[in-house]
PDB file of C-alpha atoms in Angstrom:
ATOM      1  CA  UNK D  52       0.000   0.000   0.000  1.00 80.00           C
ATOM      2  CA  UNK D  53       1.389   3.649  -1.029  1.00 90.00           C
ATOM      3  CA  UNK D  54       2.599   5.419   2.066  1.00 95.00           C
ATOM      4  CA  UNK D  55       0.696   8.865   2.894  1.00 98.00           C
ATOM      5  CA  UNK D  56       3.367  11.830   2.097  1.00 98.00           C
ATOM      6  CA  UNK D  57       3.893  14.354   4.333  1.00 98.00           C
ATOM      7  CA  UNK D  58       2.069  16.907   2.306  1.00 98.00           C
ATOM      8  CA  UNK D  59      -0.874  14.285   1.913  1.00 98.00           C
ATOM      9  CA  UNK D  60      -1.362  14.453   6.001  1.00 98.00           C
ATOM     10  CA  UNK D  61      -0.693  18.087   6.452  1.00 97.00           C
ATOM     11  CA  UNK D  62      -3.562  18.428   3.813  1.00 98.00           C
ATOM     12  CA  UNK D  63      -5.733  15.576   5.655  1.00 97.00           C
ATOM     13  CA  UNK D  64      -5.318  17.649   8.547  1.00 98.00           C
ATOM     14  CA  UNK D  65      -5.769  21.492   7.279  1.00 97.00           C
ATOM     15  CA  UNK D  66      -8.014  19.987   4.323  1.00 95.00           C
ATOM     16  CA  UNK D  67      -8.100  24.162   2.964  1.00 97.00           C
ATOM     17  CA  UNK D  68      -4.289  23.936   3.029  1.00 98.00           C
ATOM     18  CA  UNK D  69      -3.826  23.293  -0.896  1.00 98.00           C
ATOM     19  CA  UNK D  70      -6.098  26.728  -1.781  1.00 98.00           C
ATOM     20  CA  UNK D  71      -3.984  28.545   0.905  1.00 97.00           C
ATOM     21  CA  UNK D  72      -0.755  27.530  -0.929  1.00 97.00           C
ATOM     22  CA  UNK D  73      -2.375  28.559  -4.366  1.00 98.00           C
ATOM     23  CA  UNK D  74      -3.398  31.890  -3.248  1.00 97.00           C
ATOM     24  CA  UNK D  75      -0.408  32.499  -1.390  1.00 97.00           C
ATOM     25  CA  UNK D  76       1.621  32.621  -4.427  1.00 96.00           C
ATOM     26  CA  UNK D  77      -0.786  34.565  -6.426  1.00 95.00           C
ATOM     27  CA  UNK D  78      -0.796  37.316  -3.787  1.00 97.00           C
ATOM     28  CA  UNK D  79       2.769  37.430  -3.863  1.00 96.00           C
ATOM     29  CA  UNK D  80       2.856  37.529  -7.793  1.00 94.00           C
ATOM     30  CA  UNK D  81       0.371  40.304  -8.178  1.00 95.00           C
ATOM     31  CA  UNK D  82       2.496  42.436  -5.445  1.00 96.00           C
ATOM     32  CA  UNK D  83       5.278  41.917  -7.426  1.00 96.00           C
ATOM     33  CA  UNK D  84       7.584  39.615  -5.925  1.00 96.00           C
ATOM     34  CA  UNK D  85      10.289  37.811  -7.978  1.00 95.00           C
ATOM     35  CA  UNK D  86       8.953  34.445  -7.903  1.00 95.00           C
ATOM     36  CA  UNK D  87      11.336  32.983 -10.948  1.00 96.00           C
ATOM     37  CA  UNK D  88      14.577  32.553  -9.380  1.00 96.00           C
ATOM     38  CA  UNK D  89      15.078  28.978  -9.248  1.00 98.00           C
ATOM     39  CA  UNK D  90      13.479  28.885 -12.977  1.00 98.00           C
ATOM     40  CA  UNK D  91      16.254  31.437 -14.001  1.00 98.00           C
ATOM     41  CA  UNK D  92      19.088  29.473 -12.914  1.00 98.00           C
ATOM     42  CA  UNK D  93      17.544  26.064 -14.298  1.00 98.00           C
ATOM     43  CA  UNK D  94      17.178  27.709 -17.878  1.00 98.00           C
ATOM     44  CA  UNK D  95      20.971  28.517 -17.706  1.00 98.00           C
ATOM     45  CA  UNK D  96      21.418  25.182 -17.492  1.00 98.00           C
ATOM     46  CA  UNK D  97      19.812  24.179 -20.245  1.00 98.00           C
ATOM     47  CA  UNK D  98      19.719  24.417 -24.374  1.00 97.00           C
ATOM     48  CA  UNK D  99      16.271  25.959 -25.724  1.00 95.00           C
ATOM     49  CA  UNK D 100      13.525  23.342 -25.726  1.00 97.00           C
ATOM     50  CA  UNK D 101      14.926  21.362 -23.227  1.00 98.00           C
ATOM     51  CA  UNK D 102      12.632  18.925 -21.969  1.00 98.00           C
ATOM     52  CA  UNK D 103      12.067  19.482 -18.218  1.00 98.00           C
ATOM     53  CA  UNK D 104      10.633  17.824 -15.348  1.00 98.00           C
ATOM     54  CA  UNK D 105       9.310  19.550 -12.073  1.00 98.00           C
ATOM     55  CA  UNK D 106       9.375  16.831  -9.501  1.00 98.00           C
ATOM     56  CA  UNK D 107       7.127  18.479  -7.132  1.00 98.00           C
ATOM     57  CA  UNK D 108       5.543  21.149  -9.224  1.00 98.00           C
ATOM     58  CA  UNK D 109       2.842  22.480  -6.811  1.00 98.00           C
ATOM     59  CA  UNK D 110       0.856  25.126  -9.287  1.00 98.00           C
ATOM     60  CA  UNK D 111       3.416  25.502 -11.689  1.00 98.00           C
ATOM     61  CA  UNK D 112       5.683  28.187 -10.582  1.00 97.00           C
ATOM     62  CA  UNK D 113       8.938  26.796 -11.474  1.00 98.00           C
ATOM     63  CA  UNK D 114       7.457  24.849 -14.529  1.00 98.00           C
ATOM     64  CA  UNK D 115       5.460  27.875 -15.665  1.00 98.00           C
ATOM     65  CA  UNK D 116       8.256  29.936 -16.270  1.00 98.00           C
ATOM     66  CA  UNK D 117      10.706  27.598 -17.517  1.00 98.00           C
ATOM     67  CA  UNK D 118       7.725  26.510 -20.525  1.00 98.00           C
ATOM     68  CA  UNK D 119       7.656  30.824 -20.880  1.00 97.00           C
ATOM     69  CA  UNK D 120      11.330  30.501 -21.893  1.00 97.00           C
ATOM     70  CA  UNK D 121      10.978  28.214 -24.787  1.00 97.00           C
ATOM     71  CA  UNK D 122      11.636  24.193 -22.158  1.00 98.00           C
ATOM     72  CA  UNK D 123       9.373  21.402 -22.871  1.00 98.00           C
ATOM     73  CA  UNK D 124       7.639  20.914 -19.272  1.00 98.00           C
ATOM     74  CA  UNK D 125       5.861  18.177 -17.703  1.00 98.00           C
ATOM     75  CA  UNK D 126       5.087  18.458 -14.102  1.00 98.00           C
ATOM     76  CA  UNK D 127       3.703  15.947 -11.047  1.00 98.00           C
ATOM     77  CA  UNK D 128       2.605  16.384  -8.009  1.00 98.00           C
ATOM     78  CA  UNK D 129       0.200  14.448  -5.598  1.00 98.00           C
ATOM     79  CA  UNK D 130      -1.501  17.325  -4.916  1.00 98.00           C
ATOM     80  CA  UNK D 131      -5.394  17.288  -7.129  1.00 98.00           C
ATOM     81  CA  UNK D 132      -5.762  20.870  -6.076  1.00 98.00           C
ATOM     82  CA  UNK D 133      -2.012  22.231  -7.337  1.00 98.00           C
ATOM     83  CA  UNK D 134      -2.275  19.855 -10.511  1.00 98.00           C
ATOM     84  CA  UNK D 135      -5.580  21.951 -11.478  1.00 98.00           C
ATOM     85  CA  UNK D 136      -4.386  25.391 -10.490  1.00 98.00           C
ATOM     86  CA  UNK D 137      -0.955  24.594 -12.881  1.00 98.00           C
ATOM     87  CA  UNK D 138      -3.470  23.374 -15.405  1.00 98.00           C
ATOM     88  CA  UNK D 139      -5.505  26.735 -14.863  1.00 97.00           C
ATOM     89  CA  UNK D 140      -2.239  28.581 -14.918  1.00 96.00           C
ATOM     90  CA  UNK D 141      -0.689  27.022 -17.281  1.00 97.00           C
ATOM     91  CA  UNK D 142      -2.328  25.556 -19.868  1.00 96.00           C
ATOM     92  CA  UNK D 143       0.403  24.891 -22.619  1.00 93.00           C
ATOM     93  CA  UNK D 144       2.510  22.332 -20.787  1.00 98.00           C
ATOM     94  CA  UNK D 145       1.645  18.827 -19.265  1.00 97.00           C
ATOM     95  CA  UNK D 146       0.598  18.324 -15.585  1.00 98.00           C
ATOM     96  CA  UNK D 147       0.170  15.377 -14.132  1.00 98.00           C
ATOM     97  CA  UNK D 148      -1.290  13.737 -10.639  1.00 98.00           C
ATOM     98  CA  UNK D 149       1.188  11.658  -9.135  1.00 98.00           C
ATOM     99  CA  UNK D 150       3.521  10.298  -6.101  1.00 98.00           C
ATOM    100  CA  UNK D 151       7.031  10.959  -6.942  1.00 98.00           C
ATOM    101  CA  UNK D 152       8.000   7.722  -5.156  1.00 98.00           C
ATOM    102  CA  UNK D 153       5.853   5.949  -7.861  1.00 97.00           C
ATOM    103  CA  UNK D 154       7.306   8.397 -10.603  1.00 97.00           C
ATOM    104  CA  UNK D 155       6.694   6.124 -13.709  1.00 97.00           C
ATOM    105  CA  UNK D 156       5.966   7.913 -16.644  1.00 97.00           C
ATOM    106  CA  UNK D 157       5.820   6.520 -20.439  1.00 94.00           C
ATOM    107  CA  UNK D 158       5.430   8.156 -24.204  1.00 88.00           C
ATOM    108  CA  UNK D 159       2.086   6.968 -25.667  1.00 87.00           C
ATOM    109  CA  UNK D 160       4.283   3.618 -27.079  1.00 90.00           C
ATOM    110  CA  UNK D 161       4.881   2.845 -24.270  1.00 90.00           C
ATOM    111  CA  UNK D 162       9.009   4.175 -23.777  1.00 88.00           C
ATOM    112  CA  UNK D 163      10.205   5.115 -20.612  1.00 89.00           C
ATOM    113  CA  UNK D 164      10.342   9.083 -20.667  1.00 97.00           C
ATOM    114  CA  UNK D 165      13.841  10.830 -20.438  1.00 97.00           C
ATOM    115  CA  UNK D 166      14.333  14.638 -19.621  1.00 98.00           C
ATOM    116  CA  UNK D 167      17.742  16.829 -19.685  1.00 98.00           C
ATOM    117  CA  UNK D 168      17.204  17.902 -16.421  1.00 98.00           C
ATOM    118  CA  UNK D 169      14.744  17.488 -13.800  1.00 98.00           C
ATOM    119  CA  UNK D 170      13.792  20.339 -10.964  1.00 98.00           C
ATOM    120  CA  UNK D 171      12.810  19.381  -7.486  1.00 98.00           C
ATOM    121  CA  UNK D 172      12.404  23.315  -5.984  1.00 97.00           C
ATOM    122  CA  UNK D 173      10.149  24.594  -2.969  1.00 91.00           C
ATOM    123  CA  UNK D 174      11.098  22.376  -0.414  1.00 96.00           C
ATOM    124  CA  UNK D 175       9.857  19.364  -2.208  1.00 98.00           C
ATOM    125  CA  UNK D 176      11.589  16.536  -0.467  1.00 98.00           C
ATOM    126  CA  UNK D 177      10.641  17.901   2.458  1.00 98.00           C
ATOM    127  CA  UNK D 178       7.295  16.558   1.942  1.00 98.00           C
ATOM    128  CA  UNK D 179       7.357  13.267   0.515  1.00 98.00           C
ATOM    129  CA  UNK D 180       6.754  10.387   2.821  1.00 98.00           C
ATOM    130  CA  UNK D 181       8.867   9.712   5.636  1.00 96.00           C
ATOM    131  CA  UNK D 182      12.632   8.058   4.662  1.00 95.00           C
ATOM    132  CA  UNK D 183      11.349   8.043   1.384  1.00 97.00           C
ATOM    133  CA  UNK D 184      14.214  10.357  -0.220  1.00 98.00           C
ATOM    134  CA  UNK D 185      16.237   7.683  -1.973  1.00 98.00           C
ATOM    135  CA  UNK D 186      13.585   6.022  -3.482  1.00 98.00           C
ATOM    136  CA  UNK D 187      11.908   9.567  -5.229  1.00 98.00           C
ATOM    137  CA  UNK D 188      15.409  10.456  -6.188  1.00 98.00           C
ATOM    138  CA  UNK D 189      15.474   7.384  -7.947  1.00 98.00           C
ATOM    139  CA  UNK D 190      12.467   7.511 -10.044  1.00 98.00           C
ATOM    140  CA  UNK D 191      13.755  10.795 -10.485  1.00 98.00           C
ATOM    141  CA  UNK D 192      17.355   9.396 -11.568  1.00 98.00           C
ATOM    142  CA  UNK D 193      15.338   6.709 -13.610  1.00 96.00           C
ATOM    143  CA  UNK D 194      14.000   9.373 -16.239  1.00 97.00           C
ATOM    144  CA  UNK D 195      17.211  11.122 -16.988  1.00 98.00           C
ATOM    145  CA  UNK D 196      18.828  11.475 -19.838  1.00 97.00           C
ATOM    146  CA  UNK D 197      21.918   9.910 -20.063  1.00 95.00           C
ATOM    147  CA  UNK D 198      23.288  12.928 -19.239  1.00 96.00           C
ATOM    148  CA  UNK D 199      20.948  14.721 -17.638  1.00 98.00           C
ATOM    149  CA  UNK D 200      20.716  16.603 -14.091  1.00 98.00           C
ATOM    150  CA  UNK D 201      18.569  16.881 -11.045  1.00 98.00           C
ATOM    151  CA  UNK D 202      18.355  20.294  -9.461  1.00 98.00           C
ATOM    152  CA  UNK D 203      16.631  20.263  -6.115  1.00 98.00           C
ATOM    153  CA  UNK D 204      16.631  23.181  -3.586  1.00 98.00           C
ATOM    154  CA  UNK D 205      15.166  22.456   0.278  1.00 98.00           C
ATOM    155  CA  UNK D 206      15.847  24.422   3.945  1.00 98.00           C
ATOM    156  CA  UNK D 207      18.011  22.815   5.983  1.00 97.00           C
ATOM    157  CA  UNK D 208      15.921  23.180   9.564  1.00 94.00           C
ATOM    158  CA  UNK D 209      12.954  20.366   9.150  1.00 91.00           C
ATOM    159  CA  UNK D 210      15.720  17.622  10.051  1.00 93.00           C
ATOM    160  CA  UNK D 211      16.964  16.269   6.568  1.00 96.00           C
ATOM    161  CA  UNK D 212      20.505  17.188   6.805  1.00 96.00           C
ATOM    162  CA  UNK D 213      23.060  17.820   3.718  1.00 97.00           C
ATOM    163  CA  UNK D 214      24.516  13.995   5.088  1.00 97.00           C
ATOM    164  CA  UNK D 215      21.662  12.383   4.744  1.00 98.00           C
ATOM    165  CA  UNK D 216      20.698  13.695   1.242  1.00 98.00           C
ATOM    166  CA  UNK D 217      23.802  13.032  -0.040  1.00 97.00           C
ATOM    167  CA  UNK D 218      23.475   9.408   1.369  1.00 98.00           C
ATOM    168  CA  UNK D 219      19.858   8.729  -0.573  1.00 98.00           C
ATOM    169  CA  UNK D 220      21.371  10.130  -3.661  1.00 98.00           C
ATOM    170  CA  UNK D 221      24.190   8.003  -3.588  1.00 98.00           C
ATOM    171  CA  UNK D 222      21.634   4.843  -3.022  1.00 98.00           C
ATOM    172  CA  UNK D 223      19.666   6.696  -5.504  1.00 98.00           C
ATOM    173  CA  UNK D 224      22.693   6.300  -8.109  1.00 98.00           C
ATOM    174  CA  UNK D 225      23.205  10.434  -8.588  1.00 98.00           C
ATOM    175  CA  UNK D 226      26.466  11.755  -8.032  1.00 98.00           C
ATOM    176  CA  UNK D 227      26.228  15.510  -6.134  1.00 98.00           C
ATOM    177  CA  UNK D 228      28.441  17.786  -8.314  1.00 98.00           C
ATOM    178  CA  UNK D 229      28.008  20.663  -6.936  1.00 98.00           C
ATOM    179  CA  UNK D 230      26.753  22.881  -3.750  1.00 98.00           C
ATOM    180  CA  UNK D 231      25.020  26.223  -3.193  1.00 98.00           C
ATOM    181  CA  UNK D 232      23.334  27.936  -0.209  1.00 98.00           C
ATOM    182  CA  UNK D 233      20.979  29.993  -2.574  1.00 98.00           C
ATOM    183  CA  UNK D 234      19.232  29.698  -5.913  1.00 97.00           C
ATOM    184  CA  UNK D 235      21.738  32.731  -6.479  1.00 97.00           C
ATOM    185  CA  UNK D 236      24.365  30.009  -6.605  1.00 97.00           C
ATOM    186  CA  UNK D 237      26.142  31.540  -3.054  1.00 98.00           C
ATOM    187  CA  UNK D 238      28.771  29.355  -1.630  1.00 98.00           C
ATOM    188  CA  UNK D 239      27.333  26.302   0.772  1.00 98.00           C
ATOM    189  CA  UNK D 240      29.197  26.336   4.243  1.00 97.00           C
ATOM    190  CA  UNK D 241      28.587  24.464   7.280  1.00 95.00           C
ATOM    191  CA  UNK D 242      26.146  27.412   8.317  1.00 96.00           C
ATOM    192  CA  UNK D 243      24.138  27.422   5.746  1.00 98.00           C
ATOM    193  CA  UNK D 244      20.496  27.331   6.319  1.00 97.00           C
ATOM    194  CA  UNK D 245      19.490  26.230   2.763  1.00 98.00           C
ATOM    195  CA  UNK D 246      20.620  23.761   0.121  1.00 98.00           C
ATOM    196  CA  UNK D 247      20.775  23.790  -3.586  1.00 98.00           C
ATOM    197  CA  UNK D 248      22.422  20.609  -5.033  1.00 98.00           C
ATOM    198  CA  UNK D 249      23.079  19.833  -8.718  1.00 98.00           C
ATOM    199  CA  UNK D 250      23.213  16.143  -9.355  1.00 98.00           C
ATOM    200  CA  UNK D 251      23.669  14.064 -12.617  1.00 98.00           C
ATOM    201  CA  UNK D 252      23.970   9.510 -12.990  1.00 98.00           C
ATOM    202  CA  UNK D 253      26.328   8.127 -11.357  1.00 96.00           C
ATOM    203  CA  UNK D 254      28.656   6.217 -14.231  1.00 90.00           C
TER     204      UNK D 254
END
């Protein structure tokens, strides 16, 4: 039986959670907050018409913007109520209900489907089920290209330390090439309150 992710009980439990997330962003948006940073340093990353996956994708923020710079984007999340906002939001890219530790998603012949890099932003992996993390990273790591890349950004005070991470990706078969404390791309140091990781296959 599929285990219950953390966002799936804090929604159980707060069941107008989801709308509050949706219109949380929107405020922000329409006061003019910058809400594209982690979608600005993904599209450096990337060639135009990249395809793209947002692990996580919530209402599309991330997703949204990279599809508004030319990427090919297809989003999950296990979230009904984000799926339809993104959809509302959204409309030219592909959103999809599901759990990213059941990630398993197929072209309509039936071929696993690869991406050049995959984004995992807003604190995603903090809310999949409990001790779950190498097991999403690897459906993650299992629709890469061969050489593609996982981004994922996540605060570092809800108890899933850099160590640990690094340990699920390993098991996950993802190399970490690189750390940041921002989506700025600031130096990570022991301090550092937040973690941006690059990742790619391990050989």
């Amino acid at each position: 039986m599929r285990e219950e992710t953390r966002w799936e009980a804090k929604v159980r439990a707060s069941p107008g959670h989801s709308q509050w997330y949706i219109d949380r962003f929107a405020a922000m948006r329409a006061e003019g907050a910058d809400l594209d940073g982690e979608a600005r340093t993904v599209d450096a990353m990337l060639p135009r018409g990249a395809r793209v996956l947002d692990a996580g994708c919530g209402p599309g923020r991330v997703g949204g913007a990279l599809a508004a710079r030319g990427h090919r984007v297809l989003g999950v999340d296990v979230d009904p109520a984000l799926i339809a906002a993104a959809r509302a939001d959204h409309p030219g890219s592909d959103w999809r209900v599901g759990d990213l530790a059941e990630l398993d998603l197929a072209d309509d012949a039936g071929a696993p489907l690869r991406f050049d890099l995959a984004v995992c932003a807003g604190n995603v992996l903090l809310f999949i089920a409990p001790a779950s993390g190498a097991r999403v990273l690897g459906r993650i790591r299992e629709h890469l290209a061969e050489d593609g890349r996982l981004v994922v950004g996540f605060g570092l005070d809800r108890g899933y330390a850099p160590g640990e991470f690094a340990a699920d990706a390993a098991a996950a078969g993802l190399v970490v090439d690189a750390r940041f404390s921002t989506w700025e791309l600031r130096p990570f140091t022991p301090g550092s309150d937040f973690l941006v990781a690059f990742l790619s296959p391990a050989p």
